Structures are given as C-alpha cells and as structure tokens.
XYZ file of C-alpha atoms in Angstrom:
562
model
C 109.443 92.461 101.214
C 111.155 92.945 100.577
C 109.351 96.506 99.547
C 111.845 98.709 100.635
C 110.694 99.899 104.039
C 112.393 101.280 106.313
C 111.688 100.181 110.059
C 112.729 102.282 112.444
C 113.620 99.616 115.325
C 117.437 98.797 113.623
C 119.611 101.222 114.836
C 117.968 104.578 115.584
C 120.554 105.677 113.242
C 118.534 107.914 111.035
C 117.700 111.419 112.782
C 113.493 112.261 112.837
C 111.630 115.133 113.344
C 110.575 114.956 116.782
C 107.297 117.357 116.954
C 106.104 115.112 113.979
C 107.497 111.674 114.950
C 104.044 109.811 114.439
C 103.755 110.854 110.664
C 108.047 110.355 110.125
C 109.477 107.433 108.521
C 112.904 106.155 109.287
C 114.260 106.223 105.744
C 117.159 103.526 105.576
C 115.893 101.385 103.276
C 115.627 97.288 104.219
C 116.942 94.958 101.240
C 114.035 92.285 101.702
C 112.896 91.062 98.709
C 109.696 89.426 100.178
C 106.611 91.211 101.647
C 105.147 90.880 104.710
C 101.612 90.674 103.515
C 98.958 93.158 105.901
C 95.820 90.920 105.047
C 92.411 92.775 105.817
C 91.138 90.120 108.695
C 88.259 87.742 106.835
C 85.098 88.414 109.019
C 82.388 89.214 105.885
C 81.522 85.385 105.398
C 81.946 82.671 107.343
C 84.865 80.570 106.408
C 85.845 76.791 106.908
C 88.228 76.455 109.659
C 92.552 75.517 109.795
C 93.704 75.264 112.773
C 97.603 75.763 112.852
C 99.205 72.304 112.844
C 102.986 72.024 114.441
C 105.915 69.963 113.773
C 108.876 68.872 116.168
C 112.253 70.125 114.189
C 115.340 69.597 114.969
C 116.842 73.340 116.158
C 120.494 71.905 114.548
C 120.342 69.474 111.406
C 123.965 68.913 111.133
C 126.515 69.699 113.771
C 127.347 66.235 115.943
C 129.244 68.348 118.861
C 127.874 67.811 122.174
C 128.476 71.570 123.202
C 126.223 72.558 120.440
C 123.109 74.454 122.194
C 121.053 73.751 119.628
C 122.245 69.458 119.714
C 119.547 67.373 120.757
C 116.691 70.098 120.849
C 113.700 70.631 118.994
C 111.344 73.722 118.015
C 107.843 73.381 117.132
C 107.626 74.902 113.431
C 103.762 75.750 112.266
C 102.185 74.867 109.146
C 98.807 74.446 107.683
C 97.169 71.922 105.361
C 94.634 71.693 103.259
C 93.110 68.332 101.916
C 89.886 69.388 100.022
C 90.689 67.902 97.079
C 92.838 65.425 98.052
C 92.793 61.775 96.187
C 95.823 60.408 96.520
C 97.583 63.426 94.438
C 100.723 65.398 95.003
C 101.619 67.158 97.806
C 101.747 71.356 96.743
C 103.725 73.095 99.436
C 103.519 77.299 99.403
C 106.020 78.702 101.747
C 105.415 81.654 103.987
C 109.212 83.176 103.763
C 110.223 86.076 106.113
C 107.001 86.722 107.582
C 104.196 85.374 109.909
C 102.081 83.193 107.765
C 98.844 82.818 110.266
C 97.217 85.907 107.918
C 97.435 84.219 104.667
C 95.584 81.148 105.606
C 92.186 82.222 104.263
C 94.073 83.770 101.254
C 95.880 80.727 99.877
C 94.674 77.916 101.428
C 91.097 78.817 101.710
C 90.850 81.162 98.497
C 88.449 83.817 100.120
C 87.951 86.801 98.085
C 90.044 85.121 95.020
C 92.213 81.981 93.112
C 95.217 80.972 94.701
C 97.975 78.666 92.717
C 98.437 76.278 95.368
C 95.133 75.798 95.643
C 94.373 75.642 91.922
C 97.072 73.061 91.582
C 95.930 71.237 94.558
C 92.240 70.780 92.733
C 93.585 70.611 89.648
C 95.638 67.366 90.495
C 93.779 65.948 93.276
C 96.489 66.714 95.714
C 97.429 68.191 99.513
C 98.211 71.684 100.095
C 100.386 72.625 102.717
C 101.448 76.624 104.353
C 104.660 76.297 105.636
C 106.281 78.816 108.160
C 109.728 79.937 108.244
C 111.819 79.051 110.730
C 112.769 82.577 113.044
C 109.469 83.998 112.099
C 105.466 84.187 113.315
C 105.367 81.047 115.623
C 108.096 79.024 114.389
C 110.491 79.968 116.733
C 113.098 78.325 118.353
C 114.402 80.770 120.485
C 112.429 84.862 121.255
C 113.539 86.567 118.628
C 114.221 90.709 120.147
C 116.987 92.500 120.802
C 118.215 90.362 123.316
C 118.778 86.926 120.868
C 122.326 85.847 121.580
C 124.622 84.735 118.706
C 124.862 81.435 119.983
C 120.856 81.943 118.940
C 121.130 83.579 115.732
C 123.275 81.028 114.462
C 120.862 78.498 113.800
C 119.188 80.982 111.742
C 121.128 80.022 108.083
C 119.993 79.299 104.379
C 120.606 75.673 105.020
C 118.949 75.177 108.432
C 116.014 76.213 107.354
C 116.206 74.155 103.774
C 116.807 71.396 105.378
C 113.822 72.362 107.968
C 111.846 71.512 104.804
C 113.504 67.720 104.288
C 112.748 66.770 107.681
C 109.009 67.577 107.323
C 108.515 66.129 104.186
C 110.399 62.995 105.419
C 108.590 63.147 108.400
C 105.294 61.350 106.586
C 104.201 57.562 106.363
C 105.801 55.825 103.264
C 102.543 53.547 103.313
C 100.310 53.284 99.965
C 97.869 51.866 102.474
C 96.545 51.787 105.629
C 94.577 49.187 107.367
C 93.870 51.242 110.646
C 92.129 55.168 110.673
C 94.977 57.529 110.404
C 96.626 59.148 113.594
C 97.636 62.742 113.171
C 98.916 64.181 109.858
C 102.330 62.431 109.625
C 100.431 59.111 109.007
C 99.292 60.489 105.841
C 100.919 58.118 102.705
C 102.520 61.106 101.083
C 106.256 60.693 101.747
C 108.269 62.011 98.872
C 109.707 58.311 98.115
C 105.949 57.556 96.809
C 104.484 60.989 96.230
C 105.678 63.794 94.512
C 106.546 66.877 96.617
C 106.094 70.039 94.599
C 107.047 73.420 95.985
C 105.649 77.320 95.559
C 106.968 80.501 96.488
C 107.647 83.813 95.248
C 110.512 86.282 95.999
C 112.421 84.605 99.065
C 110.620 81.348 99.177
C 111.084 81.564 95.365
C 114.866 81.072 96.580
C 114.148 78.747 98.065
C 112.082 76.782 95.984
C 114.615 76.777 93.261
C 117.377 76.110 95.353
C 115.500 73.240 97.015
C 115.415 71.280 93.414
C 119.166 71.782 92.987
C 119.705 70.535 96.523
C 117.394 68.026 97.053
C 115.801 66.790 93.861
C 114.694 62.891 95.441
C 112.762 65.000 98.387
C 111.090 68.107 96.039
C 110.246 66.970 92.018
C 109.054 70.118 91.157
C 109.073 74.088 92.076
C 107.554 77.403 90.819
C 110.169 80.332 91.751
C 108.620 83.296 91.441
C 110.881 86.466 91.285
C 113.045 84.615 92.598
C 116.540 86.558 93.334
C 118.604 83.519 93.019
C 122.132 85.685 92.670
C 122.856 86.705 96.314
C 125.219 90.013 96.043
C 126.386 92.462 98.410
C 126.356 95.169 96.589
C 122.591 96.021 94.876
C 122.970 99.385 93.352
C 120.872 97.787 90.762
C 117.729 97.517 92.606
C 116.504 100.986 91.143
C 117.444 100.827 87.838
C 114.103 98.774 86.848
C 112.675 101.199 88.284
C 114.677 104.087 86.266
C 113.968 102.220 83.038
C 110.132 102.491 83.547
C 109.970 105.946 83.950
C 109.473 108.547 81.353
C 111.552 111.017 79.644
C 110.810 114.270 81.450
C 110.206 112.065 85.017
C 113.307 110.349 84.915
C 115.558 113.424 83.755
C 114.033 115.383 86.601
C 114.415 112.910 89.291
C 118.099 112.583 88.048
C 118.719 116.379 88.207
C 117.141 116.906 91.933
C 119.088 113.802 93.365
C 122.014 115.272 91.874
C 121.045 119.030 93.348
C 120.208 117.681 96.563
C 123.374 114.980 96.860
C 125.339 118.294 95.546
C 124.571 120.604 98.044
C 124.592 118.554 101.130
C 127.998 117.521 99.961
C 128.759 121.035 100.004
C 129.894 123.957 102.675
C 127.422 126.554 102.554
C 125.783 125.138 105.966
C 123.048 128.275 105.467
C 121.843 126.358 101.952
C 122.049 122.886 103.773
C 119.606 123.209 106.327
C 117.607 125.516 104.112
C 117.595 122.220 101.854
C 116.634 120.157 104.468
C 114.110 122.170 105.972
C 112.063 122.049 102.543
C 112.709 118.334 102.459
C 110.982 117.835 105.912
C 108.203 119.934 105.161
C 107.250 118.698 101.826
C 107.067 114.713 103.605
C 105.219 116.364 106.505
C 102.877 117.860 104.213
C 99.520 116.532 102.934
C 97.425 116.879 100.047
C 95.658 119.902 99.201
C 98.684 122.429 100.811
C 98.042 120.719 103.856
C 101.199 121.566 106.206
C 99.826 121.266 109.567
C 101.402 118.320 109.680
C 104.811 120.349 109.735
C 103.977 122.984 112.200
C 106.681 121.233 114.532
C 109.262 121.970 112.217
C 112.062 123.852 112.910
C 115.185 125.078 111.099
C 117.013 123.816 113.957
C 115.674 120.849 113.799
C 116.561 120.296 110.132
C 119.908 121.345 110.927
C 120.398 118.114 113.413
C 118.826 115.847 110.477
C 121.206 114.220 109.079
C 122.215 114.448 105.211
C 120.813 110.761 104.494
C 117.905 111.473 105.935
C 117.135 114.322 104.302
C 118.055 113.201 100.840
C 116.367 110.058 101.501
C 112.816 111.634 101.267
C 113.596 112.083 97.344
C 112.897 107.770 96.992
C 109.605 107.809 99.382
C 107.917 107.393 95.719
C 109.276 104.483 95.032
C 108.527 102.558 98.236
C 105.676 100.563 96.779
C 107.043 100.750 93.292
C 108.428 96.894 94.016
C 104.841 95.551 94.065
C 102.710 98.279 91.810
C 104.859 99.120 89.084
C 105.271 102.470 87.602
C 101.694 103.102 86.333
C 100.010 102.466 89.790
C 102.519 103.911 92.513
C 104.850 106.253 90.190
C 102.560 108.068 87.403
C 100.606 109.559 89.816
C 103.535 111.565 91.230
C 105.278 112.133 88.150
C 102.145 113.494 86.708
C 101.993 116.337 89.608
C 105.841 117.117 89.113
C 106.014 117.661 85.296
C 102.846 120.022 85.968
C 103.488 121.438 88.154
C 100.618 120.350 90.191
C 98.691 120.727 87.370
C 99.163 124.637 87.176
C 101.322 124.367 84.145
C 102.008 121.896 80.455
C 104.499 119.187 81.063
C 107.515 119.989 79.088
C 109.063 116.839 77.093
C 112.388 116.824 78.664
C 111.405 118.096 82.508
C 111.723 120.927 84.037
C 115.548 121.224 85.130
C 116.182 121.058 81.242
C 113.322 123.682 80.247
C 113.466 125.981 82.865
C 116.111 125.545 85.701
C 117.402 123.081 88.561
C 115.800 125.162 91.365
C 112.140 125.182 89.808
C 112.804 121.356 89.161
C 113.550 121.322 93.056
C 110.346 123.036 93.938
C 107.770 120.765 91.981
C 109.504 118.173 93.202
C 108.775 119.092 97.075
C 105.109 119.959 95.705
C 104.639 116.705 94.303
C 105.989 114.866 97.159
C 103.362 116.739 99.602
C 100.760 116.437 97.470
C 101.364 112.360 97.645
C 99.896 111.173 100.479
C 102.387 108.235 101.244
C 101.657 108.857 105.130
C 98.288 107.733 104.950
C 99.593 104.151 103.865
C 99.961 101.930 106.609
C 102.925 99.507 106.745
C 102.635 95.883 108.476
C 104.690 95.847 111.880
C 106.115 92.738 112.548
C 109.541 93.382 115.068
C 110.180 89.983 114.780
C 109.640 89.472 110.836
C 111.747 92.735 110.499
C 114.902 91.720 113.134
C 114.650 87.469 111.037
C 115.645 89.097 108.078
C 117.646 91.719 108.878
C 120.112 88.352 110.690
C 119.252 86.972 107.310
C 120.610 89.907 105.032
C 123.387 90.678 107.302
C 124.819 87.206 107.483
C 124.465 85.750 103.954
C 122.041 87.408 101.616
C 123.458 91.203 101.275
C 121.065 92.848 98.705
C 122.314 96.512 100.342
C 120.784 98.686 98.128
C 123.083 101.668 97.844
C 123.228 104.500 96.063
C 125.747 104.444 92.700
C 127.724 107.487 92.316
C 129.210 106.059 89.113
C 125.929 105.860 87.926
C 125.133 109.615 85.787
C 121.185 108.605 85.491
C 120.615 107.059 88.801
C 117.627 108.464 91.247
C 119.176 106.907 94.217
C 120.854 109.199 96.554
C 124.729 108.697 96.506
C 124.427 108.991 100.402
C 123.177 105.171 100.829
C 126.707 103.163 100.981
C 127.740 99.875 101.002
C 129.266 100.849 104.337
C 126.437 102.547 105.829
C 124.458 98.894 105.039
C 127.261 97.568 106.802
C 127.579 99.300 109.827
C 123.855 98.779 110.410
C 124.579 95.162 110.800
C 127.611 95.420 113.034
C 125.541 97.510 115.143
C 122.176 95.418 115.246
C 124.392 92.135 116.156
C 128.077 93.031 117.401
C 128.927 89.566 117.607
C 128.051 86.792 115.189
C 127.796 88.202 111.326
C 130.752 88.356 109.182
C 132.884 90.773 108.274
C 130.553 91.088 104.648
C 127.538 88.833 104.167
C 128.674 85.424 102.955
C 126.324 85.178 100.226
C 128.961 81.949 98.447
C 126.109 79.693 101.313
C 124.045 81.007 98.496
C 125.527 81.339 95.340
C 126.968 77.845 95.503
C 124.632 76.209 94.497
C 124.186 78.117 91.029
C 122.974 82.009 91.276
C 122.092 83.183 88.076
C 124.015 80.226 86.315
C 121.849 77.575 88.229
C 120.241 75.235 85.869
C 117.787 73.203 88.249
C 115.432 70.801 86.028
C 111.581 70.895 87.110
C 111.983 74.263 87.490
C 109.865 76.977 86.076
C 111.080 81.174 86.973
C 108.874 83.615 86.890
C 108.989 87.184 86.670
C 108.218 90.772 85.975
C 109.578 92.712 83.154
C 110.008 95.672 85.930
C 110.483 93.909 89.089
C 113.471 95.579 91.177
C 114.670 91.760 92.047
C 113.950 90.184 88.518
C 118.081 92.306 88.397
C 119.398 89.498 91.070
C 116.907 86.581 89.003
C 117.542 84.261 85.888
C 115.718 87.019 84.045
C 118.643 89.534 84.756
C 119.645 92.012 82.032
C 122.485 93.831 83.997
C 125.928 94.450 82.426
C 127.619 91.867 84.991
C 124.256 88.666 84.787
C 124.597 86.051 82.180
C 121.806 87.527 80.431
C 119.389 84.220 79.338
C 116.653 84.172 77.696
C 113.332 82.716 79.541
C 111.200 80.020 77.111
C 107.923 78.394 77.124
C 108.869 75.441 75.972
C 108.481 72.403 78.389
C 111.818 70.971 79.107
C 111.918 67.098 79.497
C 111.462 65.530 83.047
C 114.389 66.005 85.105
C 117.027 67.747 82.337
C 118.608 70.704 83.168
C 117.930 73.824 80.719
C 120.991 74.869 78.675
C 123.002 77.505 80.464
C 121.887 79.977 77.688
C 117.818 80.344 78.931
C 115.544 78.674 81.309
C 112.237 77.867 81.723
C 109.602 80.368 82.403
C 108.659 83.725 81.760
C 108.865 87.164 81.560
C 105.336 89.280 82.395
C 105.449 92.407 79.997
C 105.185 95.850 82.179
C 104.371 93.668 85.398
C 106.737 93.914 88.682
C 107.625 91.932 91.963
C 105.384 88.422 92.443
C 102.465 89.104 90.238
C 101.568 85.433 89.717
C 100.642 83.725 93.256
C 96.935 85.008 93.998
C 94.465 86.991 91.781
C 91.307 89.139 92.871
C 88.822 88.150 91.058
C 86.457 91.353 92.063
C 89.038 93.821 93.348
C 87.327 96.516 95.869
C 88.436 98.900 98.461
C 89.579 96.524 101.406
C 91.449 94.276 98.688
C 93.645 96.261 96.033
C 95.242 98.614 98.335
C 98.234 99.516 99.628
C 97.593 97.840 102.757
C 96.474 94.474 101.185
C 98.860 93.952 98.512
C 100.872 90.851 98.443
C 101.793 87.833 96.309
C 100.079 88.794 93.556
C 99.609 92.248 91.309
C 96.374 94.660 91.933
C 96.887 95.832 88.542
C 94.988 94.996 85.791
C 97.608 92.784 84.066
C 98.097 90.836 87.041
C 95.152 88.616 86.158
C 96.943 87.975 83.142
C 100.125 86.817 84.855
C 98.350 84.705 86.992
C 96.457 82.543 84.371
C 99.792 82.437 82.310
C 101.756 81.432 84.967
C 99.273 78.560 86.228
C 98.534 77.456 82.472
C 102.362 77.183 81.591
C 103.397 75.479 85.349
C 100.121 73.266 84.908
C 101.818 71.783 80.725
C 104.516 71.398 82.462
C 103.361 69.032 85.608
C 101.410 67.370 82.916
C 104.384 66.546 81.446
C 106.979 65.483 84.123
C 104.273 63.960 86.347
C 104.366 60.652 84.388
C 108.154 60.126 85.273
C 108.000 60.203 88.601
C 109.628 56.945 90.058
C-alpha cells in the first residue's frame, strides 16, 4: 500500500494533538501491502487519449438464492485498453488492486515519462493491453462505499468475487478468429481465452492475485507475473519489520532497539510525572521541523500529552519507516540514521550506537533530534476514503497482515504497544456486523500460500521488501524457505515444492519491477510519485531483469498454447 499509513478516518481511536492537528498523523498503522499510487497529473505534453471503458458484472457470481441482494444485479466495473500494437497477439492484463486506477492510465498504458511492462510485453508480442479496476474501489462500485455500507453490502466484497470478476470479463469476448462485419464495441474483439492467451500482471495485491488466478483458473489466465506478491495470508505479521531490521546497520539498529525498549519501558511503568514528560518530547520532536524548527509545536501542552495515549506516543518512534516499504533503507532510512548516530552531525558516530557508548537517555535525545530534523510532514499521502475503507473490509475479513509489535522479539524496533488485539478491535469497530471473529485468511491460503506451486508463474521480489516475509521468497523461521531460480520451467509444470520461478532483486524492496523512469526529475522520483516501480538507482536494473527473464519465459510456453 500497502506502505504503512495510517489514515485517520478508521476509528478515531488514536488521541492527536489538537492545536497541531493539520501537521499530526494518526499513527495505527494499515496492513496494505499495495500502494495507492499519487501520480503527478500529465499536462507537460499532449498525450493520446483512453477513455474509461465499462463492463456489466455480475454483483454475485455464485449464490442461486433468490433473497440474495446481490442475485440478478449487475455493477459496471471500469477498465482501460490499449491496442497500439495489437496483431492478433495476447491479451496482457495489469490490475489496478486496492486503489482507483483512472491515475495510472498515462503511466502504464500510455508510458509517459517512462517503460511500463505491460506495455513492453504488449509491443513486444503484438498483443492487447488492458487496466483493470478492482471491484469496491475508484469507479467500480457496486454499492457507495462510506461509513454507511451495510453488511449485506460488504459481503460481496471477497477474494473470490472479485477473482472471478476477472473470468467473467475475459469470457465476456468473441471466440471468433474472424469477422466478416466491422467490430461493435470491445467485447467483439476475437481474444477470448479459448483462442488467445490471457496473461496477467500485478504487483503486491494484484500480484495475489495474479498467482492465485493461475492456480484457480489456468484454461481462462496461461500466464502471470506476481510481483511481491504476499501469497501466505496470516493474521499475525510481527514480521513485517524485520526486513526492515535486517537492513539497518550496527549502531542504527542497536539504538532503535534500545529507545523502543526505553520508551515501551516507561510507558509501561507508574511514574505518571516521567510518562507524560516522555510523551511530551515525543510530540514535539514529530511537530518539529528541520533546522530546530518547533513552531510547529507551540500548541503543545503537557496536558495535552498527558491525554495522548501510550500507542500514540510510542508510535512516533516507526514514522521512519513509513516509506521504507517502497525506498529501502538507503533512500528513506540512512538519512535519519545518519543524524541519530551524530548526533545531528555535532559529534563521530560510535560503532555500536549511542545507548551502548554513552547511555539510554542520550540515545533517547538524538533520537527525538533526528526525528525533527526529518521532515516526514512535508510528504503528502494520497487520500482515497474509499480505497482506504475497500481494504480495510478486505484485511479485516480475510487477509489479516496486522502488523503488531513482538514482545518476544529482543531486537525488534516495533513498539510492543501494537497488538494483535488492538488490530482487532479496529475491525469490530469499523464494521460491527459482518467480519469474523479473526480474518479468515484459509479463502486465501487454500489455494497454496507459500507452498503454492502454480506453473506459468514467475515471483518476483525484493531482497528487503517488508511483504517478500508473507511471499515464496520468505526466509522466516515458520515459511518453507525455497529457493527462487532462473531457469524456465516447462509449459504448464508445476515447480518442485523446494523453489520457484523467479527472482530475488539484491538490496531492492516492495514492487521494484512494474515501471521504470527513464530520466527521473523532481515531479517523478518523489515521495509523492512513487509507485509500482523503485526510484532508486537499482530499480532500473530490476526492471530490465524482470522483463528479460518473464519475456524467455513467454517465449517458451507461448508455443503450447492449445
């Protein structure tokens, strides 16, 4: 998503500085694994034009009762296509995932200010390209999604609804080679997957998807590129952070470890005096700016750091990591770490931190320096309600991915205040009737998780991608731990259960592989911009290794279809 960000619509459940409310962030992290791209607007050149096409769908695919709501009824469900290059080639379908996908039209199916691999593949093999939108999200709605969506609503909103969503538009096309009349509308187009094959695209969610579309429904989709693709649905994902701990070095990660532990510590503790103290200095350093800057705390009261509440303020220790997900370590952590371990540059960085060299408290203090003197207030977020309350249904009903703290966990940097309850009781309160008692994330996992051994299949991901710990690629204690290789399997045969078919980017992070820059500037390698694909310099690697690799491999299963 997801990155990590917190929107503050859920539950109001996380206290805020009131006198400073415009610069605060709500700082209950959301588990969403995709990102809801903010695209700069494309006004510096004149583009070609795709207007949004729309497709009847079926509201319920399966259930035959008559008192169904959804029986019967129909939503239209948006999607774009591109035929540029099309000569009677396959049909390369990118999906959206949880998010509106109007603003990356000119990105991937129009390639303005770089390469997109749908759009490579499509000239590449002659073939269609197709944006498809999510059910529940941007237009494709099939009830208002707000705060006011029934159950009897949400419910239509499930992993296989909106699979299946897929197999009805794909099915939906003429199975005619030929045509001895002009074509009429899009669906007369001869590429039905009986006669042409259907190849799908997606990174993070839609990477889920992707993957779990070949296992489902290999006759409809012959081939997919998941791209950090968190196939293992889990409730519990204390192990989001520990990529992120395994990147970071020495002295950074032993002082992180020693201020969680100070701050977790002594809000756990009774000397109410040293608690609000604590939180007082936690407030101020996020309220602060570079430079000293603190005007942006002059609102700040002890009393008011008093009401905040102890996840809040120990939740301000992660607000460095909220864009670690999509920049890695170098670009979104270094920075920070660099100003910590000197002290704002005043003193030598010491090899093992500062807790160890000097003491916990002055550890404490750079810490709150650092964090001012990061201006992670001046990065706009993307607000999309609707996007935000999709997956939040989505998470809470069969996905999970709560990212809590791990108190059994000595070296973790994630506050032991973030529980598997707390995750829960953010659901229950968002939609009091409808969600299980736990996300039922076996609507998932049955179809492989990690274990899933789809043929025509090819995973992607980053060596330091938060999500790559729920993906193939997983090297937790409790994940099957396989290997990823290059080599091509046959058409149609399942990898062994030891490794699978991809790769592993060295040092790169979440989705580095859909969309390169090739001339990166200002308006298009920020934080505001970044999206499937890496700003970083090895992202350009990813992406041509990625395309090569995917391209052997259509060149090899492409002969055997039908």
């Amino acid at each position: 998503m997801i990155p990590t960000f917190v929107v503050a619509f859920l539950f109001g459940l996380l206290s805020v500085v009131a006198a400073a409310q415009p610069k605060q962030r709500a700082r209950l992290r959301v588990p969403r694994p995709g990102f809801r791209e903010q695209l700069t607007p494309v006004t510096a050149q004149p583009i070609t034009p795709n207007q949004p096409l729309f497709i009847d769908v079926p509201i319920d695919h399966f259930d035959g009762n008559a008192t169904n709501k959804g029986l019967g009824k129909t939503f239209p469900n948006r999607y774009w296509l591109n035929d540029s290059y099309y000569d009677g080639g396959p049909v390369f379908i990118f999906d959206s995932g949880e998010q509106d996908a109007a603003p990356l039209v000119p990105y991937y199916l129009q390639e303005f200010h770089g390469l997109s691999a749908v759009m490579q593949l499509a000239r590449r093999y002659k073939g269609i390209a197709i944006l498809w939108e999510h059910r529940f999200y941007g237009d494709s709605l099939p009830f208002p999604v707000n705060i006011n969506t029934t159950a009897d609503q949400w419910k239509f909103l499930t992993t296989e609804q909106a699979l299946e969503d897929v197999i009805f538009f794909a099915d939906s096309f003429s199975r005619q080679l030929s045509h001895t009349q002009p074509l009429r509308g899009p669906q007369s187009l001869p590429i039905h997957p009986s006669i042409t094959p259907w190849i799908f695209l997606g990174g993070s969610y839609p990477g889920i998807r992707g993957a779990l579309l070949r296992q489902r429904n290999p006759d409809t989709i012959f081939a997919s590129w998941a791209s950090s693709a968190p196939v293992e649905a889990q409730v519990d994902m204390s192990s989001y952070y520990k990529a992120a701990e395994r990147s970071l070095t020495r002295n950074c990660s032993a002082d992180w470890v020693a201020v969680t532990r100070f701050v977790d510590d002594t809000l756990k503790g009774n000397n109410d005096t040293a608690k609000t103290d604590m939180k007082f200095k936690l407030l101020k350093a996020r309220l602060s700016g570079p430079g000293g800057n603190t005007t942006g705390a002059d609102g700040l009261t002890p009393a008011v750091a008093e009401k905040t509440s102890n996840l809040d303020a120990a939740t301000i220790l992660m607000d460095p990591l909220d864009f670690y997900q999509y920049y890695g370590f170098g670009e979104s952590i270094l920075p920070f770490c660099d100003l910590l371990e000197t002290r704002n540059s005043t003193a030598p960085a010491h090899k093992l931190g500062i807790a160890a060299s000097s003491t916990i408290e002055a550890a404490f203090d750079a810490f709150l320096v650092a964090l001012g003197e990061t201006d992670y207030d001046s990065i706009e977020t993307p607000d999309d309600p609707v996007g935000d309350r999709s997956w939040m249904w989505q998470y809470c009903s069969e996905y999970g991915f709560y990212q809590r703290g791990d108190p059994n966990n000595p070296l973790s940097i994630e506050t032991s205040f973030l529980s598997l309850d707390l995750f829960q009781q953010q659901c229950n309160e968002a939609f009091p009737v409808g969600i299980p008692a736990s996300p039922n994330v076996a609507n998932v996992n049955k179809y492989g998780g990690w274990n899933m051994s789809p043929s025509n299949v090819m995973f992607t991901n980053g060596e330091f991608d938060p999500w790559r710990t729920m993906g193939l690629a997983s090297i937790e204690s409790n994940a099957p731990h396989r290997t990823p290789s290059s080599n091509i399997p046959h058409c149609n045969t399942p990898t062994p259960s030891n490794s699978f078919f991809g790769l592993t980017y060295p040092g790169l992070v979440h989705v580095s592989d859909m969309r390169v820059l090739l001339t990166p500037d200002a308006n298009h390698s920020n934080f505001q911009t970044v999206g499937f694909y890496s700003p970083i310099p090895q992202g350009h690697e990813a992406f041509y290794a990625g395309l090569q690799l995917f391209q052997r491999a259509l060149d090899e299963w492409l002969p055997c279809f039908h």
